């Protein structure tokens, strides 16, 4: 599964990076996002729903991991 | 456990500092109250993740209306509170302006400042208060953005006399109650805020909520609060701060330190026309090592730190090289915008609009345009 690392990014930029990945590189395949900010992960849920994807966020050690999957 | 002990220690230091500042004089008591206001403000921003940048950027990018509604709640509650205080302080609003309230010239320069600040806050990942509360959460990028405000201030100081002569000096402050009375001004302002709220509800999207356990006390301390609730609480804090003659603002101390440093380095004009008479977060010279504004922002950072430790969100966060570069570029624009607008999203937007000053609304118009432009830049860089 492809992985996008948004740790250490300021607010705003991660969502735009993930959106770009989702639209231009994911090609409909599931991918994961690793982040370190709960607020940003919350916004990724909204991003996913806007584009018809699902987004499940889990903790992964000290980080957070969001798995994006296209809704069937 | 370690985090809880650390939070208790920081809270104890804050309480001790407040007691130390309260030396029995009126000024000492005011400073002690500012510690409480700053800590409450920082904790509320952290708990509700109420970032003034998000209010604009998240709506532009995601149609996320939550932060925007939080800001509107703060402005509505604060406007009602200010109206009550103004009515008691100055029954006839047609003759004088209320003392200490942030009512500044309604000049196109404020629009320019808002534009600069709007681009800067999107690039830097937060406005000045946002970077201050993120500093409390352990961000190591926030200090870069805050330090980069200094060259922005220097650039603005060097252009201030030009702006003052060409525009600021001929633009009067426009205080809505002097034209409409308190009832009319409050009704107009609440109607404008309600209009923006309707727009946010019509064009915005409801964020999907993850499944959560029913809230208990632990949950209240650990889970984020709704932005509207944090915003409403900030409106109450703002009203209380103004009751003690200190409208909320975070940039006066940063501006003062920038001015002092620039003068010491010899590249700022010695005379900045009209600046020391301006209301708002203007960089007024002082020989004290820490002014009331400094007390407020240190307490803000400490309040955010306590809240972040309790909620488990404190973590030292480094950034990638590009993150620091964006923070630096954004910081310069934040400093420039804050200086020529006599404040930032707190001192000009919150305290200006709550005080029914037109310059607060002009600043917001600039912020919206700047945030839109900044988001376009960020989208290209993503």
Tab-separated table of C-alpha atoms in Angstrom, chain B:
chain	number	residue	atom	x	y	z
B	1	UNK	CA	1.148	10.467	34.776
B	2	UNK	CA	4.294	12.450	33.903
B	3	UNK	CA	2.209	14.720	31.681
B	4	UNK	CA	-0.335	15.343	34.425
B	5	UNK	CA	2.439	16.248	36.887
B	6	UNK	CA	4.058	18.527	34.285
B	7	UNK	CA	0.691	20.210	33.602
B	8	UNK	CA	0.135	20.744	37.335
B	9	UNK	CA	3.656	22.186	37.645
B	10	UNK	CA	3.133	24.666	34.783
B	11	UNK	CA	-0.275	25.662	36.213
B	12	UNK	CA	1.348	26.180	39.624
B	13	UNK	CA	4.070	28.381	38.098
B	14	UNK	CA	1.376	30.455	36.352
B	15	UNK	CA	-0.570	30.868	39.602
B	16	UNK	CA	2.616	31.827	41.466
B	17	UNK	CA	3.520	34.357	38.767
B	18	UNK	CA	0.031	35.910	38.945
B	19	UNK	CA	0.289	36.207	42.730
B	20	UNK	CA	3.763	37.751	42.393
B	21	UNK	CA	2.538	40.293	39.815
B	22	UNK	CA	-0.365	41.294	42.084
B	23	UNK	CA	1.671	43.618	44.299
B	24	UNK	CA	-1.360	45.432	45.701
B	25	UNK	CA	-1.306	48.214	43.100
B	26	UNK	CA	-3.986	48.576	40.436
B	27	UNK	CA	-1.420	47.928	37.697
B	28	UNK	CA	-0.188	44.800	39.478
B	29	UNK	CA	-3.714	43.442	39.834
B	30	UNK	CA	-4.370	44.102	36.137
B	31	UNK	CA	-1.265	42.128	35.185
B	32	UNK	CA	-2.340	39.238	37.413
B	33	UNK	CA	-5.749	39.222	35.707
B	34	UNK	CA	-4.017	39.233	32.325
B	35	UNK	CA	-2.206	36.026	33.335
B	36	UNK	CA	-5.597	34.402	33.930
B	37	UNK	CA	-7.046	35.796	30.675
B	38	UNK	CA	-4.010	34.736	28.618
B	39	UNK	CA	-3.962	31.227	30.096
B	40	UNK	CA	-7.701	30.812	29.528
B	41	UNK	CA	-7.373	32.103	25.956
B	42	UNK	CA	-4.481	29.718	25.186
B	43	UNK	CA	-6.263	26.747	26.741
B	44	UNK	CA	-9.483	27.499	24.844
B	45	UNK	CA	-7.668	27.834	21.519
B	46	UNK	CA	-5.871	24.532	22.139
B	47	UNK	CA	-8.900	22.611	23.417
B	48	UNK	CA	-11.265	23.687	20.657
B	49	UNK	CA	-8.527	23.809	17.981
B	50	UNK	CA	-9.914	27.194	17.142
B	51	UNK	CA	-7.411	28.477	14.647
B	52	UNK	CA	-8.321	31.740	12.936
B	53	UNK	CA	-6.410	30.606	9.849
B	54	UNK	CA	-8.523	27.454	9.651
B	55	UNK	CA	-11.661	29.554	9.653
B	56	UNK	CA	-10.702	30.852	6.211
B	57	UNK	CA	-8.415	28.173	4.755
B	58	UNK	CA	-10.463	25.106	5.705
B	59	UNK	CA	-13.574	26.590	4.195
B	60	UNK	CA	-11.722	27.414	0.968
B	61	UNK	CA	-10.064	23.984	0.726
B	62	UNK	CA	-12.610	21.619	2.274
B	63	UNK	CA	-15.772	23.696	2.745
B	64	UNK	CA	-15.225	22.873	6.436
B	65	UNK	CA	-17.328	25.368	8.344
B	66	UNK	CA	-16.455	24.425	11.919
B	67	UNK	CA	-13.665	26.927	12.618
B	68	UNK	CA	-15.579	29.666	10.818
B	69	UNK	CA	-18.601	29.077	13.043
B	70	UNK	CA	-16.276	29.191	16.065
B	71	UNK	CA	-15.010	32.626	15.064
B	72	UNK	CA	-18.561	33.843	14.446
B	73	UNK	CA	-19.609	32.602	17.895
B	74	UNK	CA	-16.681	34.487	19.483
B	75	UNK	CA	-17.601	37.670	17.612
B	76	UNK	CA	-21.322	37.423	18.449
B	77	UNK	CA	-20.800	36.789	22.170
B	78	UNK	CA	-18.040	39.414	22.392
B	79	UNK	CA	-20.149	42.002	20.536
B	80	UNK	CA	-23.002	41.565	23.009
B	81	UNK	CA	-20.574	41.781	25.930
B	82	UNK	CA	-18.841	44.892	24.567
B	83	UNK	CA	-22.220	46.566	23.866
B	84	UNK	CA	-23.233	46.083	27.501
B	85	UNK	CA	-19.910	47.457	28.763
B	86	UNK	CA	-19.918	50.405	26.350
B	87	UNK	CA	-23.476	51.269	27.401
B	88	UNK	CA	-22.441	51.442	31.039
B	89	UNK	CA	-19.167	53.262	30.313
B	90	UNK	CA	-20.379	55.785	27.747
B	91	UNK	CA	-24.182	56.232	27.656
B	92	UNK	CA	-24.020	58.710	24.736
B	93	UNK	CA	-21.897	57.161	21.960
B	94	UNK	CA	-22.199	60.140	19.603
B	95	UNK	CA	-19.582	62.356	21.255
B	96	UNK	CA	-16.539	60.341	22.300
B	97	UNK	CA	-14.832	57.051	21.538
B	98	UNK	CA	-14.547	54.582	24.425
B	99	UNK	CA	-11.098	54.545	25.970
B	100	UNK	CA	-8.707	51.679	25.222
B	101	UNK	CA	-11.076	49.895	22.795
B	102	UNK	CA	-9.433	48.879	19.510
B	103	UNK	CA	-11.051	51.483	17.263
B	104	UNK	CA	-8.588	52.489	14.552
B	105	UNK	CA	-8.681	54.381	11.250
B	106	UNK	CA	-10.767	52.691	8.565
B	107	UNK	CA	-8.025	52.998	5.992
B	108	UNK	CA	-7.185	51.056	2.804
B	109	UNK	CA	-3.865	50.339	4.532
B	110	UNK	CA	-5.784	47.987	6.857
B	111	UNK	CA	-7.049	46.135	3.779
B	112	UNK	CA	-3.478	45.799	2.512
B	113	UNK	CA	-2.417	44.571	5.953
B	114	UNK	CA	-5.226	42.013	5.958
B	115	UNK	CA	-4.169	40.740	2.533
B	116	UNK	CA	-0.563	40.353	3.644
B	117	UNK	CA	-1.602	38.711	6.903
B	118	UNK	CA	-4.029	36.382	5.091
B	119	UNK	CA	-1.358	35.080	2.687
B	120	UNK	CA	1.156	34.847	5.544
B	121	UNK	CA	-1.089	32.842	7.866
B	122	UNK	CA	-1.816	30.246	5.191
B	123	UNK	CA	1.878	29.857	4.278
B	124	UNK	CA	3.017	29.751	7.908
B	125	UNK	CA	0.306	27.241	8.846
B	126	UNK	CA	-1.239	29.603	11.388
B	127	UNK	CA	-1.685	33.217	12.382
B	128	UNK	CA	0.300	34.762	15.233
B	129	UNK	CA	-2.005	33.502	17.999
B	130	UNK	CA	-2.168	30.147	16.209
B	131	UNK	CA	1.615	29.879	16.230
B	132	UNK	CA	1.678	30.906	19.900
B	133	UNK	CA	-0.712	28.140	20.920
B	134	UNK	CA	1.089	25.626	18.719
B	135	UNK	CA	4.293	26.612	20.495
B	136	UNK	CA	2.548	25.444	23.676
B	137	UNK	CA	1.751	22.152	21.923
B	138	UNK	CA	5.452	21.630	21.242
B	139	UNK	CA	5.764	22.884	17.665
B	140	UNK	CA	9.339	23.741	16.748
B	141	UNK	CA	8.162	25.369	13.517
B	142	UNK	CA	6.084	27.994	15.328
B	143	UNK	CA	9.141	29.829	16.764
B	144	UNK	CA	10.494	30.238	13.215
B	145	UNK	CA	7.254	31.864	12.058
B	146	UNK	CA	7.153	34.094	15.135
B	147	UNK	CA	10.803	35.177	14.772
B	148	UNK	CA	10.262	35.850	11.075
B	149	UNK	CA	7.623	38.404	12.083
B	150	UNK	CA	10.498	40.717	13.095
B	151	UNK	CA	11.769	41.467	9.566
B	152	UNK	CA	8.134	41.871	8.506
B	153	UNK	CA	7.694	44.468	11.241
B	154	UNK	CA	10.915	46.211	10.187
B	155	UNK	CA	9.727	46.438	6.586
B	156	UNK	CA	6.388	47.847	7.757
B	157	UNK	CA	8.041	50.357	10.127
B	158	UNK	CA	10.224	51.623	7.307
B	159	UNK	CA	7.100	52.220	5.173
B	160	UNK	CA	4.840	53.447	7.992
B	161	UNK	CA	5.448	57.185	7.531
B	162	UNK	CA	4.523	56.853	3.849
B	163	UNK	CA	1.311	54.961	4.688
B	164	UNK	CA	0.491	57.425	7.449
B	165	UNK	CA	0.886	60.538	5.317
B	166	UNK	CA	-0.858	59.086	2.253
B	167	UNK	CA	-3.791	57.367	3.943
B	168	UNK	CA	-3.920	56.659	7.678
B	169	UNK	CA	-3.828	60.290	8.807
B	170	UNK	CA	-6.772	61.193	6.575
B	171	UNK	CA	-8.872	58.120	7.389
B	172	UNK	CA	-10.961	58.621	10.523
B	173	UNK	CA	-11.872	55.757	12.830
B	174	UNK	CA	-15.444	54.701	12.105
B	175	UNK	CA	-17.241	53.541	15.225
B	176	UNK	CA	-20.658	52.146	14.349
B	177	UNK	CA	-22.455	53.139	17.619
B	178	UNK	CA	-21.610	56.800	17.009
B	179	UNK	CA	-23.715	56.625	13.822
B	180	UNK	CA	-26.337	54.005	14.729
B	181	UNK	CA	-26.472	53.946	18.536
B	182	UNK	CA	-25.663	50.804	20.499
B	183	UNK	CA	-28.869	48.962	19.572
B	184	UNK	CA	-28.521	49.740	15.875
B	185	UNK	CA	-24.823	48.839	15.786
B	186	UNK	CA	-25.380	45.577	17.659
B	187	UNK	CA	-28.358	44.646	15.466
B	188	UNK	CA	-26.382	45.396	12.292
B	189	UNK	CA	-23.356	43.471	13.464
B	190	UNK	CA	-25.337	40.419	14.630
B	191	UNK	CA	-27.239	40.457	11.331
B	192	UNK	CA	-23.939	40.517	9.408
B	193	UNK	CA	-22.566	37.637	11.499
B	194	UNK	CA	-25.805	35.685	11.016
B	195	UNK	CA	-25.551	36.304	7.267
B	196	UNK	CA	-22.042	34.829	7.186
B	197	UNK	CA	-23.251	31.875	9.306
B	198	UNK	CA	-26.076	31.186	6.826
B	199	UNK	CA	-23.513	31.273	3.999
B	200	UNK	CA	-21.302	28.789	5.887
B	201	UNK	CA	-24.254	26.448	6.479
B	202	UNK	CA	-25.427	26.650	2.866
B	203	UNK	CA	-22.032	26.296	1.183
B	204	UNK	CA	-20.166	24.362	3.861
B	205	UNK	CA	-20.044	20.650	4.596
B	206	UNK	CA	-20.768	18.845	7.848
B	207	UNK	CA	-17.641	16.963	8.919
B	208	UNK	CA	-18.103	13.210	9.424
B	209	UNK	CA	-17.816	12.415	13.125
B	210	UNK	CA	-15.878	9.346	14.245
B	211	UNK	CA	-17.662	7.056	16.724
B	212	UNK	CA	-16.922	8.185	20.274
B	213	UNK	CA	-17.664	6.928	23.749
B	214	UNK	CA	-20.117	9.058	25.801
B	215	UNK	CA	-18.206	11.989	27.301
B	216	UNK	CA	-17.063	11.794	30.909
B	217	UNK	CA	-14.749	14.239	32.711
B	218	UNK	CA	-11.699	12.501	31.264
B	219	UNK	CA	-13.227	12.833	27.804
B	220	UNK	CA	-13.910	16.542	28.297
B	221	UNK	CA	-10.240	17.058	29.129
B	222	UNK	CA	-8.913	14.865	26.323
B	223	UNK	CA	-11.342	15.144	23.417
B	224	UNK	CA	-11.424	18.338	21.318
B	225	UNK	CA	-14.267	20.715	22.130
B	226	UNK	CA	-16.591	21.957	19.390
B	227	UNK	CA	-15.170	25.095	17.801
B	228	UNK	CA	-18.408	27.024	18.393
B	229	UNK	CA	-18.203	26.285	22.109
B	230	UNK	CA	-14.562	27.413	22.281
B	231	UNK	CA	-15.473	30.494	20.265
B	232	UNK	CA	-18.342	31.437	22.574
B	233	UNK	CA	-16.055	30.994	25.592
B	234	UNK	CA	-13.450	33.224	23.912
B	235	UNK	CA	-16.160	35.865	23.511
B	236	UNK	CA	-16.696	35.748	27.278
B	237	UNK	CA	-12.932	35.996	27.975
B	238	UNK	CA	-12.672	38.935	25.550
B	239	UNK	CA	-15.514	40.743	27.313
B	240	UNK	CA	-13.955	40.152	30.713
B	241	UNK	CA	-10.558	41.351	29.458
B	242	UNK	CA	-12.145	44.549	28.140
B	243	UNK	CA	-13.981	45.019	31.429
B	244	UNK	CA	-10.459	45.302	32.884
B	245	UNK	CA	-9.494	47.760	30.089
B	246	UNK	CA	-7.340	45.272	28.189
B	247	UNK	CA	-8.897	44.289	24.860
B	248	UNK	CA	-7.428	41.000	23.642
B	249	UNK	CA	-4.351	41.381	21.461
B	250	UNK	CA	-1.090	39.518	20.959
B	251	UNK	CA	1.099	41.637	18.700
B	252	UNK	CA	1.844	44.790	20.707
B	253	UNK	CA	4.763	43.157	22.505
B	254	UNK	CA	6.158	41.562	19.337
B	255	UNK	CA	5.910	44.950	17.628
B	256	UNK	CA	7.552	46.740	20.534
B	257	UNK	CA	10.472	44.311	20.603
B	258	UNK	CA	10.844	44.566	16.806
B	259	UNK	CA	10.861	48.361	17.000
B	260	UNK	CA	13.399	48.367	19.776
B	261	UNK	CA	15.662	45.907	17.929
B	262	UNK	CA	15.319	47.824	14.663
B	263	UNK	CA	16.172	51.108	16.335
B	264	UNK	CA	19.181	49.555	18.069
B	265	UNK	CA	20.396	48.220	14.717
B	266	UNK	CA	19.893	51.687	13.247
B	267	UNK	CA	17.765	50.950	10.228
B	268	UNK	CA	14.359	52.210	11.343
B	269	UNK	CA	13.080	55.790	11.217
B	270	UNK	CA	13.403	57.301	14.698
B	271	UNK	CA	10.053	59.021	14.309
B	272	UNK	CA	7.027	56.952	13.334
B	273	UNK	CA	4.282	59.467	12.609
B	274	UNK	CA	1.155	59.112	14.718
B	275	UNK	CA	1.900	55.527	15.733
B	276	UNK	CA	2.107	56.131	19.475
B	277	UNK	CA	-1.384	57.692	19.438
B	278	UNK	CA	-3.002	54.809	17.581
B	279	UNK	CA	-5.435	52.469	19.317
B	280	UNK	CA	-4.960	48.777	18.808
B	281	UNK	CA	-1.880	46.605	19.107
B	282	UNK	CA	0.506	49.330	18.014
B	283	UNK	CA	4.175	48.993	18.848
B	284	UNK	CA	4.381	51.645	21.552
B	285	UNK	CA	7.793	52.153	23.086
B	286	UNK	CA	8.300	51.191	26.712
B	287	UNK	CA	11.347	50.832	28.916
B	288	UNK	CA	9.856	47.886	30.791
B	289	UNK	CA	11.289	44.473	29.928
B	290	UNK	CA	7.813	42.991	29.700
B	291	UNK	CA	4.595	44.901	29.013
B	292	UNK	CA	1.008	43.800	29.683
B	293	UNK	CA	0.887	42.372	26.161
B	294	UNK	CA	3.981	40.299	26.945
B	295	UNK	CA	2.358	38.973	30.120
B	296	UNK	CA	-0.690	37.994	28.070
B	297	UNK	CA	1.189	36.113	25.345
B	298	UNK	CA	3.458	34.229	27.769
B	299	UNK	CA	0.354	33.160	29.678
B	300	UNK	CA	-1.317	32.160	26.402
B	301	UNK	CA	1.567	29.814	25.555
B	302	UNK	CA	1.563	28.399	29.097
B	303	UNK	CA	-2.222	27.879	29.036
B	304	UNK	CA	-1.952	26.015	25.746
B	305	UNK	CA	0.916	23.938	27.165
B	306	UNK	CA	-1.144	22.912	30.209
B	307	UNK	CA	-4.099	22.005	28.010
B	308	UNK	CA	-1.928	20.061	25.536
B	309	UNK	CA	-0.242	18.129	28.358
B	310	UNK	CA	-3.587	17.188	29.929
B	311	UNK	CA	-5.125	16.123	26.616
B	312	UNK	CA	-2.030	14.147	25.594
B	313	UNK	CA	-1.479	16.345	22.537
B	314	UNK	CA	1.855	17.808	23.624
B	315	UNK	CA	4.679	16.555	21.480
B	316	UNK	CA	7.855	18.138	20.172
B	317	UNK	CA	7.138	18.460	16.489
B	318	UNK	CA	9.911	19.208	14.056
B	319	UNK	CA	9.272	20.092	10.422
B	320	UNK	CA	10.732	19.349	7.039
B	321	UNK	CA	13.077	21.981	5.538
B	322	UNK	CA	10.272	23.238	3.302
B	323	UNK	CA	8.041	23.647	6.358
B	324	UNK	CA	10.572	25.976	7.992
B	325	UNK	CA	11.001	27.937	4.744
B	326	UNK	CA	7.229	28.419	4.436
B	327	UNK	CA	6.981	29.390	8.113
B	328	UNK	CA	9.703	32.004	7.622
B	329	UNK	CA	8.134	33.451	4.476
B	330	UNK	CA	4.701	33.448	6.081
B	331	UNK	CA	6.067	35.012	9.263
B	332	UNK	CA	7.467	38.009	7.371
B	333	UNK	CA	4.042	38.618	5.795
B	334	UNK	CA	2.331	38.158	9.178
B	335	UNK	CA	4.601	40.764	10.787
B	336	UNK	CA	4.133	43.233	7.940
B	337	UNK	CA	0.353	42.841	7.947
B	338	UNK	CA	0.043	43.012	11.727
B	339	UNK	CA	2.083	46.209	11.959
B	340	UNK	CA	0.262	48.238	9.316
B	341	UNK	CA	-3.138	46.947	10.509
B	342	UNK	CA	-2.332	47.747	14.147
B	343	UNK	CA	-2.998	44.159	15.151
B	344	UNK	CA	-3.718	40.666	13.947
B	345	UNK	CA	-6.638	38.269	13.932
B	346	UNK	CA	-6.967	38.864	17.687
B	347	UNK	CA	-6.251	42.571	18.166
B	348	UNK	CA	-7.847	43.834	14.941
B	349	UNK	CA	-10.334	41.158	13.903
B	350	UNK	CA	-11.680	40.011	17.290
B	351	UNK	CA	-11.166	43.111	19.429
B	352	UNK	CA	-11.848	45.520	16.545
B	353	UNK	CA	-15.123	43.942	15.430
B	354	UNK	CA	-16.310	43.333	19.002
B	355	UNK	CA	-15.718	47.058	19.575
B	356	UNK	CA	-17.879	47.845	16.492
B	357	UNK	CA	-14.951	49.413	14.647
B	358	UNK	CA	-15.205	49.325	10.858
B	359	UNK	CA	-11.467	48.711	10.532
B	360	UNK	CA	-12.004	45.197	11.949
B	361	UNK	CA	-14.352	44.337	9.089
B	362	UNK	CA	-11.970	45.842	6.517
B	363	UNK	CA	-9.201	43.662	7.943
B	364	UNK	CA	-11.423	40.567	7.595
B	365	UNK	CA	-12.086	41.403	3.934
B	366	UNK	CA	-8.318	41.544	3.402
B	367	UNK	CA	-7.815	38.300	5.325
B	368	UNK	CA	-10.353	36.480	3.170
B	369	UNK	CA	-8.659	37.645	-0.043
B	370	UNK	CA	-5.214	36.872	1.324
B	371	UNK	CA	-6.234	33.407	2.545
B	372	UNK	CA	-7.673	32.634	-0.888
B	373	UNK	CA	-4.458	33.768	-2.615
B	374	UNK	CA	-2.284	31.948	-0.051
B	375	UNK	CA	-4.229	28.727	-0.588
B	376	UNK	CA	-3.602	28.972	-4.329
B	377	UNK	CA	0.119	29.325	-3.662
B	378	UNK	CA	0.061	26.400	-1.213
B	379	UNK	CA	-1.847	24.244	-3.706
B	380	UNK	CA	0.897	24.825	-6.277
B	381	UNK	CA	3.587	23.905	-3.768
B	382	UNK	CA	1.791	20.769	-2.474
